[in-house]
Tab-separated table of C-alpha atoms and ligand atoms in Angstrom:
chain	number	residue	atom	x	y	z
A	1	MET	CA	-2.203	-21.792	-21.780
A	2	PRO	CA	-4.948	-20.762	-19.333
A	3	LYS	CA	-6.946	-23.518	-17.650
A	4	ASN	CA	-10.127	-24.486	-19.555
A	5	ALA	CA	-8.865	-22.937	-22.809
A	6	PRO	CA	-10.259	-24.694	-25.855
A	7	VAL	CA	-7.738	-26.996	-27.533
A	8	SER	CA	-8.366	-25.243	-30.846
A	9	THR	CA	-7.136	-21.918	-29.424
A	10	MET	CA	-3.615	-21.778	-30.820
A	11	HIS	CA	-2.905	-18.186	-29.903
A	12	GLN	CA	-4.289	-16.622	-26.783
A	13	PRO	CA	-5.739	-13.169	-27.486
A	14	LEU	CA	-3.363	-10.437	-26.346
A	15	THR	CA	-4.181	-8.845	-22.991
A	16	PRO	CA	-2.857	-5.443	-21.877
A	17	ASP	CA	-0.771	-6.835	-19.007
A	18	TYR	CA	1.532	-9.657	-17.893
A	19	TYR	CA	-1.104	-11.859	-16.295
A	20	SER	CA	-2.503	-15.157	-17.559
A	21	TYR	CA	-6.215	-15.640	-17.199
A	22	GLU	CA	-8.421	-18.676	-16.920
A	23	TRP	CA	-10.539	-19.128	-20.034
A	24	ALA	CA	-13.902	-17.857	-18.741
A	25	ALA	CA	-15.961	-18.638	-21.857
A	26	VAL	CA	-18.528	-15.985	-22.718
A	27	GLU	CA	-22.082	-17.367	-22.974
A	28	SER	CA	-23.779	-14.610	-24.971
A	29	VAL	CA	-23.142	-11.157	-26.394
A	30	SER	CA	-25.361	-8.413	-27.728
A	31	CYS	CA	-24.635	-5.070	-29.382
A	32	SER	CA	-26.085	-2.067	-27.589
A	33	THR	CA	-27.643	0.942	-29.300
A	34	ASP	CA	-24.708	3.225	-28.363
A	35	GLY	CA	-22.218	1.036	-30.276
A	36	GLY	CA	-20.943	-0.979	-27.297
A	37	VAL	CA	-21.464	-4.640	-26.389
A	38	VAL	CA	-22.940	-6.418	-23.392
A	39	VAL	CA	-21.112	-9.651	-22.569
A	40	SER	CA	-22.761	-12.324	-20.386
A	41	TRP	CA	-21.430	-15.413	-18.664
A	42	LYS	CA	-23.293	-18.563	-17.685
A	43	ASP	CA	-23.536	-17.559	-14.002
A	44	GLY	CA	-25.408	-14.373	-14.911
A	45	THR	CA	-22.455	-11.969	-14.665
A	46	GLN	CA	-22.792	-9.197	-17.246
A	47	PHE	CA	-20.292	-6.635	-18.443
A	48	GLU	CA	-21.139	-3.572	-20.521
A	49	CYS	CA	-18.081	-2.749	-22.672
A	50	HIS	CA	-17.795	0.769	-24.044
A	51	PRO	CA	-16.671	0.770	-27.702
A	52	LEU	CA	-13.948	3.411	-27.190
A	53	TRP	CA	-12.472	1.594	-24.183
A	54	LEU	CA	-12.573	-1.745	-26.007
A	55	ARG	CA	-10.994	-0.168	-29.101
A	56	GLU	CA	-8.106	1.219	-27.022
A	57	ASN	CA	-7.508	-2.285	-25.701
A	58	ALA	CA	-7.461	-3.937	-29.125
A	59	PRO	CA	-4.052	-5.201	-30.302
A	60	GLY	CA	-2.029	-2.464	-32.065
A	61	PRO	CA	-0.753	-0.665	-33.958
A	62	GLY	CA	-3.210	1.936	-32.751
A	63	GLY	CA	-3.932	-0.137	-29.630
A	64	ILE	CA	-2.031	-2.539	-27.370
A	65	ASP	CA	1.600	-3.036	-28.351
A	66	PRO	CA	2.548	-6.731	-27.976
A	67	GLN	CA	5.953	-5.856	-26.478
A	68	SER	CA	5.157	-3.096	-23.977
A	69	LYS	CA	1.532	-4.276	-23.461
A	70	GLU	CA	0.730	-0.570	-23.342
A	71	ASN	CA	-1.749	1.386	-25.389
A	72	ASP	CA	0.036	3.227	-28.213
A	73	LEU	CA	-3.055	5.060	-29.483
A	74	ASP	CA	-2.687	8.797	-28.928
A	75	ILE	CA	-6.043	10.105	-27.699
A	76	VAL	CA	-6.146	12.687	-30.519
A	77	ASP	CA	-6.047	9.810	-33.055
A	78	LEU	CA	-8.963	7.921	-31.481
A	79	ASN	CA	-12.022	8.080	-33.731
A	80	LEU	CA	-14.818	9.053	-31.355
A	81	GLU	CA	-17.346	7.679	-33.898
A	82	THR	CA	-16.035	4.141	-33.321
A	83	ARG	CA	-18.888	1.643	-32.919
A	84	ILE	CA	-19.214	-2.096	-32.671
A	85	THR	CA	-21.610	-3.210	-35.374
A	86	ASN	CA	-21.207	-6.944	-35.041
A	87	ALA	CA	-20.232	-9.153	-32.116
A	88	HIS	CA	-20.122	-12.924	-31.767
A	89	ILE	CA	-18.450	-15.654	-29.730
A	90	GLU	CA	-15.688	-17.959	-30.984
A	91	ASP	CA	-14.551	-20.776	-28.656
A	92	GLY	CA	-15.860	-18.671	-25.766
A	93	ALA	CA	-13.886	-15.539	-26.780
A	94	LEU	CA	-15.536	-12.247	-27.718
A	95	VAL	CA	-15.065	-11.214	-31.359
A	96	VAL	CA	-16.176	-7.708	-32.328
A	97	ARG	CA	-16.106	-5.680	-35.510
A	98	PHE	CA	-15.150	-2.008	-35.148
A	99	GLU	CA	-16.648	0.438	-37.672
A	100	PRO	CA	-15.816	2.587	-39.569
A	101	GLU	CA	-12.384	0.841	-39.429
A	102	GLY	CA	-13.890	-2.475	-40.505
A	103	ARG	CA	-11.520	-4.348	-38.190
A	104	SER	CA	-12.386	-7.575	-36.334
A	105	VAL	CA	-10.714	-8.175	-32.979
A	106	THR	CA	-10.809	-11.121	-30.548
A	107	PHE	CA	-10.778	-10.374	-26.797
A	108	HIS	CA	-9.709	-12.812	-24.088
A	109	PRO	CA	-12.871	-13.798	-22.163
A	110	GLY	CA	-10.884	-14.349	-18.926
A	111	TRP	CA	-9.504	-10.813	-19.089
A	112	LEU	CA	-12.990	-9.382	-19.699
A	113	ARG	CA	-14.296	-11.391	-16.745
A	114	HIS	CA	-11.427	-10.126	-14.570
A	115	VAL	CA	-12.342	-6.500	-15.382
A	116	ALA	CA	-16.083	-7.241	-14.965
A	117	GLU	CA	-15.311	-8.425	-11.411
A	118	GLY	CA	-13.145	-5.392	-10.603
A	119	GLY	CA	-9.942	-7.464	-10.483
A	120	HIS	CA	-8.040	-4.600	-12.164
A	121	GLN	CA	-8.679	-2.170	-9.303
A	122	PRO	CA	-5.713	-1.101	-7.140
A	123	PHE	CA	-6.775	-2.894	-3.959
A	124	ALA	CA	-8.386	-5.941	-5.599
A	125	SER	CA	-5.420	-8.291	-5.203
A	126	LEU	CA	-4.143	-6.924	-1.888
A	127	PRO	CA	-5.087	-8.396	1.500
A	128	GLU	CA	-7.947	-6.662	3.313
A	129	PRO	CA	-6.840	-4.760	6.444
A	130	GLN	CA	-8.031	-6.433	9.673
A	131	LEU	CA	-8.381	-4.084	12.613
A	132	TRP	CA	-6.740	-5.228	15.852
A	133	LYS	CA	-6.642	-4.317	19.530
A	134	ALA	CA	-4.194	-5.209	22.308
A	135	THR	CA	-6.136	-8.402	23.086
A	136	ASP	CA	-5.411	-9.706	19.555
A	137	PHE	CA	-1.600	-9.507	19.668
A	138	LYS	CA	1.162	-9.443	22.288
A	139	GLU	CA	3.728	-8.586	19.619
A	140	PRO	CA	3.722	-8.193	15.812
A	141	PRO	CA	3.266	-11.338	13.649
A	142	THR	CA	6.825	-12.693	13.444
A	143	TYR	CA	8.893	-14.468	10.758
A	144	ASP	CA	12.439	-15.781	10.594
A	145	GLY	CA	14.539	-13.019	8.986
A	146	SER	CA	16.813	-15.220	6.887
A	147	SER	CA	13.793	-17.068	5.428
A	148	VAL	CA	12.336	-13.772	4.218
A	149	LEU	CA	15.678	-12.843	2.674
A	150	GLU	CA	15.916	-16.202	0.870
A	151	SER	CA	12.404	-17.342	0.026
A	152	ASP	CA	9.851	-15.519	-2.133
A	153	GLN	CA	7.042	-17.578	-0.588
A	154	VAL	CA	7.977	-16.435	2.922
A	155	LEU	CA	8.492	-12.858	1.730
A	156	SER	CA	4.984	-12.979	0.273
A	157	GLN	CA	3.491	-14.289	3.547
A	158	TRP	CA	5.338	-11.669	5.599
A	159	LEU	CA	4.100	-8.861	3.327
A	160	ASP	CA	0.546	-10.241	3.420
A	161	ASP	CA	0.679	-10.017	7.221
A	162	LEU	CA	2.125	-6.516	6.958
A	163	LEU	CA	-0.809	-5.345	4.822
A	164	THR	CA	-3.421	-7.221	6.857
A	165	HIS	CA	-2.351	-6.095	10.333
A	166	GLY	CA	-0.249	-3.051	9.410
A	167	MET	CA	2.800	-4.558	11.148
A	168	ALA	CA	5.021	-7.627	10.800
A	169	ARG	CA	8.347	-8.482	12.401
A	170	LEU	CA	11.493	-10.389	11.447
A	171	THR	CA	13.844	-11.931	13.991
A	172	GLY	CA	17.361	-13.383	13.900
A	173	LEU	CA	18.743	-10.992	11.287
A	174	PRO	CA	22.440	-10.012	11.220
A	175	THR	CA	23.112	-6.902	13.320
A	176	THR	CA	25.021	-5.155	10.540
A	177	THR	CA	24.300	-1.635	9.292
A	178	ASN	CA	23.278	-2.725	5.760
A	179	THR	CA	20.672	-5.308	6.878
A	180	VAL	CA	17.714	-2.913	6.824
A	181	GLN	CA	18.600	-1.969	3.250
A	182	ALA	CA	18.931	-5.643	2.235
A	183	VAL	CA	15.428	-6.367	3.588
A	184	ALA	CA	13.952	-3.223	1.999
A	185	ASN	CA	15.539	-4.134	-1.347
A	186	ARG	CA	13.511	-7.368	-1.279
A	187	ILE	CA	10.435	-5.143	-1.471
A	188	GLY	CA	11.282	-2.210	-3.714
A	189	VAL	CA	12.868	1.197	-4.025
A	190	LEU	CA	13.718	2.895	-0.727
A	191	ARG	CA	12.276	6.332	-0.061
A	192	GLU	CA	14.999	8.822	0.668
A	193	THR	CA	14.198	11.695	3.029
A	194	ASN	CA	16.192	14.422	4.752
A	195	PHE	CA	17.331	11.660	7.153
A	196	GLY	CA	19.003	9.856	4.198
A	197	THR	CA	18.089	6.590	2.465
A	198	THR	CA	18.662	4.703	5.702
A	199	TRP	CA	19.175	6.410	9.042
A	200	ASN	CA	20.189	5.771	12.637
A	201	VAL	CA	18.140	6.198	15.800
A	202	SER	CA	20.562	6.631	18.662
A	203	VAL	CA	21.092	9.073	21.527
A	204	ASP	CA	24.723	9.729	20.664
A	205	LEU	CA	23.609	11.545	17.502
A	206	ASN	CA	23.091	15.291	17.411
A	207	PRO	CA	19.480	15.389	18.660
A	208	ASN	CA	17.922	17.461	15.863
A	209	SER	CA	14.990	15.092	16.282
A	210	THR	CA	13.175	13.952	19.425
A	211	ALA	CA	13.810	10.395	18.127
A	212	ASN	CA	17.520	10.738	18.979
A	213	THR	CA	16.945	11.297	22.702
A	214	SER	CA	16.146	8.815	25.459
A	215	MET	CA	12.633	10.231	25.850
A	216	GLY	CA	9.631	8.028	25.414
A	217	LEU	CA	7.773	8.504	22.137
A	218	PRO	CA	3.998	8.239	22.429
A	219	ALA	CA	1.907	6.651	19.663
A	220	HIS	CA	2.830	8.625	16.547
A	221	SER	CA	3.408	8.538	12.796
A	222	ASP	CA	6.622	9.754	11.151
A	223	LEU	CA	6.937	12.756	8.831
A	224	PRO	CA	3.400	14.185	8.981
A	225	SER	CA	5.021	17.365	7.672
A	226	ARG	CA	5.067	15.821	4.164
A	227	GLU	CA	2.321	15.977	1.543
A	228	THR	CA	2.560	12.174	1.420
A	229	PRO	CA	4.131	10.780	4.583
A	230	PRO	CA	6.127	7.571	3.954
A	231	GLY	CA	3.813	4.602	3.568
A	232	PHE	CA	5.931	2.009	5.336
A	233	GLN	CA	8.792	2.064	7.799
A	234	LEU	CA	11.386	-0.596	8.561
A	235	LEU	CA	13.215	-0.353	11.901
A	236	HIS	CA	16.079	-2.741	12.664
A	237	CYS	CA	17.679	-3.142	16.089
A	238	LEU	CA	21.483	-3.343	15.972
A	239	LYS	CA	22.148	-3.066	19.684
A	240	ASN	CA	20.027	-2.711	22.787
A	241	THR	CA	21.442	-3.012	26.302
A	242	VAL	CA	19.536	-0.158	27.950
A	243	HIS	CA	16.882	-0.352	30.642
A	244	GLY	CA	13.576	0.605	29.045
A	245	GLY	CA	13.148	1.501	25.381
A	246	SER	CA	10.436	-1.098	24.630
A	247	SER	CA	8.573	-0.745	21.340
A	248	THR	CA	4.880	0.079	21.116
A	249	MET	CA	2.318	-0.264	18.319
A	250	THR	CA	-1.325	0.798	18.055
A	251	ASP	CA	-3.676	0.144	15.139
A	252	GLY	CA	-4.794	3.636	14.141
A	253	LEU	CA	-7.695	2.197	12.128
A	254	ALA	CA	-9.020	0.416	15.243
A	255	VAL	CA	-8.709	3.635	17.252
A	256	ALA	CA	-10.509	5.576	14.504
A	257	LYS	CA	-13.317	2.999	14.510
A	258	TYR	CA	-13.584	3.331	18.288
A	259	PHE	CA	-14.016	7.109	18.010
A	260	GLU	CA	-16.433	6.826	15.099
A	261	ASP	CA	-18.647	4.430	17.111
A	262	GLU	CA	-18.233	5.693	20.688
A	263	GLU	CA	-17.193	9.362	20.537
A	264	PRO	CA	-18.436	10.629	17.158
A	265	GLU	CA	-17.924	14.298	18.020
A	266	ILE	CA	-14.208	13.584	18.705
A	267	PHE	CA	-13.996	11.616	15.443
A	268	GLU	CA	-15.469	14.571	13.590
A	269	LEU	CA	-12.887	16.944	15.115
A	270	LEU	CA	-9.969	14.567	14.383
A	271	THR	CA	-10.996	14.074	10.781
A	272	SER	CA	-11.947	17.647	9.896
A	273	LYS	CA	-9.875	20.170	11.899
A	274	LYS	CA	-6.567	20.805	10.184
A	275	TRP	CA	-3.110	21.476	11.564
A	276	THR	CA	0.037	22.681	9.892
A	277	PHE	CA	3.016	20.402	10.508
A	278	SER	CA	6.579	21.555	9.984
A	279	ASN	CA	9.933	19.991	10.649
A	280	ARG	CA	12.447	22.136	12.536
A	281	ASP	CA	15.840	22.040	10.935
A	282	GLY	CA	18.456	24.538	9.793
A	283	CYS	CA	18.731	22.967	6.342
A	284	GLU	CA	15.187	21.787	5.662
A	285	ASP	CA	11.733	23.356	5.814
A	286	HIS	CA	9.034	20.785	5.053
A	287	ARG	CA	5.437	21.822	5.778
A	288	TRP	CA	2.019	20.359	5.141
A	289	THR	CA	-1.482	20.996	6.400
A	290	GLY	CA	-3.986	18.235	7.094
A	291	PRO	CA	-6.295	16.728	9.699
A	292	ILE	CA	-4.982	14.331	12.367
A	293	ILE	CA	-6.921	11.525	10.682
A	294	ASP	CA	-6.939	12.176	6.966
A	295	LYS	CA	-9.648	10.118	5.256
A	296	GLY	CA	-8.349	11.292	1.880
A	297	ASP	CA	-10.816	10.947	-0.958
A	298	GLY	CA	-12.761	8.127	0.671
A	299	ARG	CA	-10.522	5.271	-0.466
A	300	VAL	CA	-7.971	3.510	1.730
A	301	PRO	CA	-5.344	4.158	2.903
A	302	TRP	CA	-6.187	6.723	5.518
A	303	THR	CA	-3.287	8.789	6.809
A	304	PHE	CA	-2.689	9.544	10.478
A	305	ARG	CA	-0.775	12.779	11.035
A	306	ALA	CA	0.158	12.504	14.656
A	307	PHE	CA	3.471	13.642	16.088
A	308	HIS	CA	3.558	16.589	18.470
A	309	PRO	CA	7.252	17.529	17.882
A	310	VAL	CA	6.435	18.516	14.290
A	311	ARG	CA	2.901	19.844	14.794
A	312	GLY	CA	3.184	23.609	14.530
A	313	PHE	CA	0.014	25.606	14.005
A	314	PRO	CA	-3.749	25.216	14.072
A	315	ALA	CA	-5.158	25.729	10.558
A	316	MET	CA	-8.754	26.362	11.602
A	317	PRO	CA	-10.925	29.199	12.890
A	318	TYR	CA	-9.921	30.417	16.382
A	319	ARG	CA	-13.236	29.243	17.859
A	320	ASP	CA	-12.458	25.577	16.968
A	321	ILE	CA	-8.995	25.407	18.518
A	322	THR	CA	-9.907	24.408	22.100
A	323	ASN	CA	-12.075	21.514	20.903
A	324	ALA	CA	-9.390	20.415	18.448
A	325	TYR	CA	-6.860	20.208	21.315
A	326	LEU	CA	-9.373	18.270	23.388
A	327	ALA	CA	-9.869	15.786	20.515
A	328	MET	CA	-6.106	15.284	20.102
A	329	GLN	CA	-5.768	14.646	23.807
A	330	ARG	CA	-8.544	12.025	23.649
A	331	LEU	CA	-6.651	10.402	20.759
A	332	GLY	CA	-3.467	10.449	22.880
A	333	HIS	CA	-5.245	8.739	25.798
A	334	VAL	CA	-6.920	6.065	23.668
A	335	ALA	CA	-3.962	5.360	21.328
A	336	ASN	CA	-1.611	4.892	24.306
A	337	SER	CA	-4.088	2.884	26.404
A	338	ASP	CA	-3.682	-0.785	27.373
A	339	ALA	CA	-6.789	-1.603	25.349
A	340	PHE	CA	-5.250	-0.522	22.037
A	341	GLN	CA	-1.458	-0.422	22.463
A	342	ILE	CA	0.914	-3.390	22.550
A	343	GLN	CA	4.364	-3.137	24.134
A	344	TYR	CA	7.201	-5.592	23.496
A	345	ASP	CA	10.998	-5.861	23.627
A	346	PHE	CA	13.117	-4.727	20.697
A	347	LEU	CA	16.043	-7.140	20.548
A	348	PRO	CA	19.212	-7.017	18.429
A	349	GLY	CA	18.496	-8.742	15.095
A	350	ASP	CA	14.768	-7.818	15.178
A	351	LEU	CA	13.316	-5.783	12.343
A	352	VAL	CA	9.807	-4.460	12.515
A	353	ALA	CA	7.981	-3.247	9.402
A	354	PHE	CA	4.811	-1.213	9.747
A	355	ASP	CA	2.374	0.951	7.856
A	356	ASN	CA	3.503	4.409	8.945
A	357	ARG	CA	0.203	5.995	7.932
A	358	ARG	CA	-2.013	3.459	9.748
A	359	ILE	CA	-0.028	2.201	12.737
A	360	LEU	CA	0.874	4.603	15.538
A	361	HIS	CA	4.276	3.467	16.755
A	362	GLY	CA	6.355	4.543	19.725
A	363	ARG	CA	8.764	3.536	22.449
A	364	THR	CA	9.012	3.764	26.216
A	365	ALA	CA	11.655	6.055	27.732
A	366	PHE	CA	15.030	4.509	28.526
A	367	ASP	CA	18.038	5.177	30.716
A	368	SER	CA	20.785	6.125	28.286
A	369	THR	CA	23.482	5.680	30.951
A	370	SER	CA	22.539	2.016	31.401
A	371	GLY	CA	23.793	0.832	27.996
A	372	THR	CA	23.564	1.426	24.247
A	373	ARG	CA	20.507	1.424	21.972
A	374	LYS	CA	21.099	1.625	18.230
A	375	LEU	CA	18.463	1.267	15.533
A	376	ARG	CA	18.645	1.669	11.785
A	377	GLY	CA	15.625	2.497	9.698
A	378	THR	CA	14.300	3.236	6.255
A	379	TYR	CA	11.043	4.139	4.545
A	380	LEU	CA	9.241	2.798	1.483
A	381	ASP	CA	6.270	4.350	-0.267
A	382	CYS	CA	3.008	2.365	-0.226
A	383	ASP	CA	3.304	1.906	-3.997
A	384	GLU	CA	6.473	-0.173	-3.578
A	385	VAL	CA	4.914	-2.560	-1.063
A	386	TYR	CA	1.640	-2.876	-2.989
A	387	SER	CA	3.461	-3.533	-6.256
A	388	ARG	CA	5.699	-6.192	-4.706
A	389	VAL	CA	2.702	-7.977	-3.158
A	390	ARG	CA	0.868	-8.019	-6.527
A	391	VAL	CA	3.921	-9.235	-8.436
A	392	LEU	CA	4.693	-11.931	-5.849
A	393	ARG	CA	1.115	-13.202	-6.106
A	394	ARG	CA	1.254	-13.240	-9.915
A	395	TYR	CA	4.694	-14.787	-9.944
A	396	LEU	CA	4.090	-17.469	-7.305
A	397	ALA	CA	0.819	-18.458	-8.983
A	398	THR	CA	2.499	-19.137	-12.315
A	399	THR	CA	6.101	-20.108	-11.583
A	400	SER	CA	7.696	-23.216	-10.128
A	401	ALA	CA	8.575	-22.754	-6.469
A	402	ASN	CA	12.329	-23.166	-6.911
A	403	LYS	CA	12.769	-20.226	-9.296
A	404	SER	CA	13.366	-16.991	-7.442
A	405	LEU	CA	11.655	-13.714	-8.218
A	406	PRO	CA	13.732	-11.358	-10.368
A	407	THR	CA	14.399	-8.229	-8.345
A	408	ALA	CA	16.252	-6.155	-10.926
A	409	ARG	CA	13.682	-4.141	-12.872
A	410	LYS	CA	15.252	-5.015	-16.235
A	411	ASP	CA	14.926	-8.766	-15.513
A	412	CYS	CA	11.279	-8.671	-14.547
A	413	ASN	CA	9.795	-9.168	-17.982
A	414	ALA	CA	12.211	-11.906	-19.024
B	1	LIG	C1	11.379	7.303	15.611
B	1	LIG	C2	10.882	6.219	16.435
B	1	LIG	C3	11.305	4.262	17.736
B	1	LIG	C4	12.326	3.755	18.715
B	1	LIG	O1	12.599	7.422	15.499
B	1	LIG	O2	10.568	8.047	15.032
B	1	LIG	O3	9.695	6.055	16.479
B	1	LIG	O4	12.112	2.622	19.149
B	1	LIG	N1	11.740	5.433	17.079
B	1	LIG	O5	13.283	4.438	19.020
B	2	LIG	ZN1	8.752	7.281	14.811
């Protein structure tokens, strides 16, 4: 039972989700002229509930199904004349009467409060990104690999760091080929690409990608040739005995802020002039057009499309091209500068996870005759990481610490 629930409340009102809410007793309620209700709490918070939205969220049939917690009311069956003609409070819960149905329904006041505060929004329960520069970190925030594999609490902390800083590392993992998959499976479903579900980075592979050479890779993001480049990348070091080949990371959001504040005309070019990216492969032909810094529809996450091997064509008027090249070169200088870029060793057993659309990653060149360097990687979409962070927070808040999080989808609702 939620904290502060009245003793007399035998059954908690159904909510359209798997969360439990504190009993945030409603103080007053009034019907509005358009058939909705305005709910108020003691601290002055008010929430205007539309009658059609509230009706959809009433327990079913023709509303929220108690098993699936989903709305089973087909939109064509919703009576658009639905109005709330009477509303009152019982033990702090909202009770409304829908007309012309003549049905009374009780709504959980904690759930209403949660929606009033925007707690239902996609980024509400995720950590806020914190921008960083090279003075803030020498290397990514680091956790013991086996602890993340075994403990949901540590997994949750590691993922919180990953979302906050865009990067987080594990150390001391086994140097076996399936380790990267085992770590990724702790988070969610792996994103398969033309490289496979997991893939190798090594010079002894057929170099159909600049990654599989000993060249240095400047600050970049992977697969900008896709409509939605992979959200997160996991790279695991299996072997590294070469001279050189250090890892680099730059916070793209910090670089973007720098340009916005200090070189606004460059920022404008980076965010508005579009390029067409294409991979070069006999069997694949992925293409997408977008700006180097894609601000999307104004919500996070932004997407950096920055990797010269797969940048093909300017997608802008001829007169803009010189300035667009100039802006990209400024980005190259700043993103690879000591002020913004960190550089650190990549040791066998290390696994670094990073936001592939925010963090510009890279490596220094290495001497491939001096030893062997073998990495194994995989991608996950943002949705997988965000979902796991939300579920871990919900789960750890309500479950005893010694019970582990179900990972199989079918077990999750048990
Ligand atoms: C890549 C890449 C990093 C490395 O393969 O795209 O960034 O350390 N590799 O080799
Ligand atoms: Zn890369």
